[in-house]
Amino acid sequence: SVRHIEGALDETGIDENDVDVATLLQTKVIGFRNEYPEASFDLSVPNQAIAKASERFDLALEHLLSNAVDHNDRESPSIAVSVTDPSETDTIVIEIADDGPGIPDAEIQPLEAGRETQLEHTSGLGLWLSQWIISLSGGTLSFDENDPRGTIARIELETAG
């Protein structure tokens, strides 16, 4: 399955474009607020944040936002989405922070290693797909613990220009 997805990404959607991630996230969060009315979404973005990203970058955001809600064990999940102001640096940082149980180390370790083994593997393809798309965009995806609870997914992309 992984190889099929990788092949599909190699064939289409890998061209790099200038993407306004601020506007893209505003649109995504509106959709998620409608789809998950029980969840709380806090959005902090500048007026504009143009990054170099793959045509499929929106799919990576979709998976990361879905994970923040779908794997949350709270009755009313709380998700904070932020984008740094690109006028202050040549890197745009996107953070999606949730208050769920956190992503188990067993899910993150294969992503960080860049490979899976019979003993170390993820349970799904969403995180792999997100990482591939972000990597195709010339960016990085990392995860940190959210204090006091949850996970912060951090994407770093080059600004366009």
Tab-separated table of C-alpha atoms in Angstrom:
chain	number	residue	atom	x	y	z
A	1	SER	CA	0.000	0.000	0.000
A	2	VAL	CA	2.791	2.389	0.902
A	3	ARG	CA	4.515	1.824	-2.428
A	4	HIS	CA	1.244	2.438	-4.313
A	5	ILE	CA	0.754	5.791	-2.603
A	6	GLU	CA	4.377	6.730	-3.199
A	7	GLY	CA	3.995	5.820	-6.870
A	8	ALA	CA	0.861	7.921	-7.180
A	9	LEU	CA	2.623	10.891	-5.631
A	10	ASP	CA	5.569	10.451	-7.987
A	11	GLU	CA	3.257	10.640	-10.985
A	12	THR	CA	1.071	13.618	-10.060
A	13	GLY	CA	0.914	16.408	-7.574
A	14	ILE	CA	4.613	16.808	-6.912
A	15	ASP	CA	5.144	20.089	-8.712
A	16	GLU	CA	6.152	22.804	-6.296
A	17	ASN	CA	4.024	25.930	-6.247
A	18	ASP	CA	3.733	29.092	-4.208
A	19	VAL	CA	1.018	28.371	-1.642
A	20	ASP	CA	-0.556	30.843	0.772
A	21	VAL	CA	-0.632	28.524	3.779
A	22	ALA	CA	-2.456	31.145	5.874
A	23	THR	CA	-5.423	31.179	3.491
A	24	LEU	CA	-5.246	27.405	3.003
A	25	LEU	CA	-5.407	26.816	6.768
A	26	GLN	CA	-8.258	29.309	7.193
A	27	THR	CA	-10.252	27.355	4.607
A	28	LYS	CA	-9.330	23.973	6.151
A	29	VAL	CA	-10.248	25.087	9.677
A	30	ILE	CA	-13.638	26.395	8.506
A	31	GLY	CA	-14.328	22.968	6.986
A	32	PHE	CA	-13.201	21.155	10.134
A	33	ARG	CA	-15.331	23.421	12.359
A	34	ASN	CA	-18.344	22.415	10.246
A	35	GLU	CA	-17.407	18.721	10.185
A	36	TYR	CA	-16.526	18.519	13.902
A	37	PRO	CA	-18.821	20.983	15.756
A	38	GLU	CA	-17.867	19.391	19.097
A	39	ALA	CA	-14.222	20.386	18.613
A	40	SER	CA	-12.714	23.784	19.310
A	41	PHE	CA	-10.321	25.203	16.715
A	42	ASP	CA	-8.152	28.207	17.588
A	43	LEU	CA	-6.508	29.723	14.504
A	44	SER	CA	-3.639	32.214	14.576
A	45	VAL	CA	-2.272	33.087	11.132
A	46	PRO	CA	-0.831	36.214	9.504
A	47	ASN	CA	-2.679	37.894	6.636
A	48	GLN	CA	-0.498	36.017	4.187
A	49	ALA	CA	2.212	33.329	4.374
A	50	ILE	CA	3.459	32.259	0.951
A	51	ALA	CA	5.519	29.053	1.017
A	52	LYS	CA	6.999	26.723	-1.557
A	53	ALA	CA	4.903	23.559	-1.399
A	54	SER	CA	3.747	20.567	-3.390
A	55	GLU	CA	0.409	20.704	-5.194
A	56	ARG	CA	-0.727	18.049	-2.678
A	57	PHE	CA	0.311	20.017	0.425
A	58	ASP	CA	-3.341	20.515	1.366
A	59	LEU	CA	-3.640	16.718	1.715
A	60	ALA	CA	-0.861	16.688	4.335
A	61	LEU	CA	-2.660	19.397	6.308
A	62	GLU	CA	-5.926	17.484	5.990
A	63	HIS	CA	-4.358	14.348	7.500
A	64	LEU	CA	-2.667	16.197	10.349
A	65	LEU	CA	-5.840	18.090	11.257
A	66	SER	CA	-7.876	14.872	11.040
A	67	ASN	CA	-5.423	13.092	13.353
A	68	ALA	CA	-5.722	15.905	15.900
A	69	VAL	CA	-9.492	15.377	16.082
A	70	ASP	CA	-10.020	11.698	15.244
A	71	HIS	CA	-7.449	10.347	17.710
A	72	ASN	CA	-8.446	12.712	20.502
A	73	ASP	CA	-10.049	11.053	23.516
A	74	ARG	CA	-11.746	14.186	24.852
A	75	GLU	CA	-15.457	14.849	24.461
A	76	SER	CA	-14.632	18.334	23.157
A	77	PRO	CA	-11.194	18.245	21.525
A	78	SER	CA	-9.226	21.477	21.448
A	79	ILE	CA	-6.912	22.147	18.507
A	80	ALA	CA	-4.692	25.219	18.086
A	81	VAL	CA	-3.373	25.992	14.604
A	82	SER	CA	-0.727	28.658	14.087
A	83	VAL	CA	1.540	29.988	11.350
A	84	THR	CA	4.591	32.174	11.947
A	85	ASP	CA	4.844	35.565	10.288
A	86	PRO	CA	7.016	35.011	7.201
A	87	SER	CA	8.195	38.635	7.147
A	88	GLU	CA	10.468	37.875	10.097
A	89	THR	CA	12.277	34.801	8.693
A	90	ASP	CA	12.848	32.753	5.538
A	91	THR	CA	11.011	29.783	7.043
A	92	ILE	CA	7.299	29.391	7.669
A	93	VAL	CA	6.425	27.269	10.681
A	94	ILE	CA	2.970	25.715	10.927
A	95	GLU	CA	1.937	24.139	14.225
A	96	ILE	CA	-1.110	21.972	14.866
A	97	ALA	CA	-1.404	21.380	18.607
A	98	ASP	CA	-4.012	19.129	20.196
A	99	ASP	CA	-4.968	18.134	23.740
A	100	GLY	CA	-5.412	14.416	23.079
A	101	PRO	CA	-3.493	11.445	24.454
A	102	GLY	CA	-0.436	12.109	22.265
A	103	ILE	CA	1.043	10.091	19.446
A	104	PRO	CA	2.763	6.974	20.784
A	105	ASP	CA	6.544	6.835	20.295
A	106	ALA	CA	6.024	3.596	18.337
A	107	GLU	CA	4.188	5.657	15.678
A	108	ILE	CA	6.768	8.455	15.521
A	109	GLN	CA	10.010	6.437	15.587
A	110	PRO	CA	9.583	4.840	12.139
A	111	LEU	CA	8.818	8.275	10.663
A	112	GLU	CA	11.948	9.761	12.189
A	113	ALA	CA	14.025	6.773	11.048
A	114	GLY	CA	12.554	7.006	7.554
A	115	ARG	CA	11.747	3.293	7.428
A	116	GLU	CA	9.561	0.633	8.958
A	117	THR	CA	10.530	-2.793	10.234
A	118	GLN	CA	8.445	-5.725	11.446
A	119	LEU	CA	8.928	-4.476	15.007
A	120	GLU	CA	8.723	-0.731	14.362
A	121	HIS	CA	5.888	0.440	12.140
A	122	THR	CA	3.024	2.871	12.093
A	123	SER	CA	-0.565	1.700	12.270
A	124	GLY	CA	-1.745	3.775	9.323
A	125	LEU	CA	-0.626	5.642	6.249
A	126	GLY	CA	-1.745	9.188	7.113
A	127	LEU	CA	1.435	10.229	8.917
A	128	TRP	CA	3.642	8.655	6.218
A	129	LEU	CA	1.662	10.384	3.494
A	130	SER	CA	1.908	13.720	5.315
A	131	GLN	CA	5.639	13.311	5.774
A	132	TRP	CA	6.157	12.405	2.075
A	133	ILE	CA	4.179	15.394	0.838
A	134	ILE	CA	5.977	17.770	3.188
A	135	SER	CA	9.314	16.282	2.151
A	136	LEU	CA	8.382	16.704	-1.540
A	137	SER	CA	7.663	20.329	-0.636
A	138	GLY	CA	11.221	20.712	0.637
A	139	GLY	CA	9.993	20.942	4.211
A	140	THR	CA	10.206	18.987	7.432
A	141	LEU	CA	7.630	17.449	9.744
A	142	SER	CA	8.351	16.906	13.426
A	143	PHE	CA	6.371	16.132	16.546
A	144	ASP	CA	6.653	17.426	20.105
A	145	GLU	CA	4.689	16.828	23.267
A	146	ASN	CA	2.117	19.490	24.051
A	147	ASP	CA	2.124	20.708	27.640
A	148	PRO	CA	0.264	19.532	29.646
A	149	ARG	CA	-1.184	16.965	27.222
A	150	GLY	CA	-1.289	16.146	23.540
A	151	THR	CA	0.909	16.530	20.486
A	152	ILE	CA	2.266	19.403	18.425
A	153	ALA	CA	2.793	18.617	14.746
A	154	ARG	CA	5.320	21.124	13.365
A	155	ILE	CA	5.838	21.768	9.653
A	156	GLU	CA	8.675	23.945	8.409
A	157	LEU	CA	8.657	25.215	4.819
A	158	GLU	CA	10.732	27.703	2.858
A	159	THR	CA	9.087	31.003	2.095
A	160	ALA	CA	8.466	31.680	-1.562
A	161	GLY	CA	10.337	34.506	-3.113
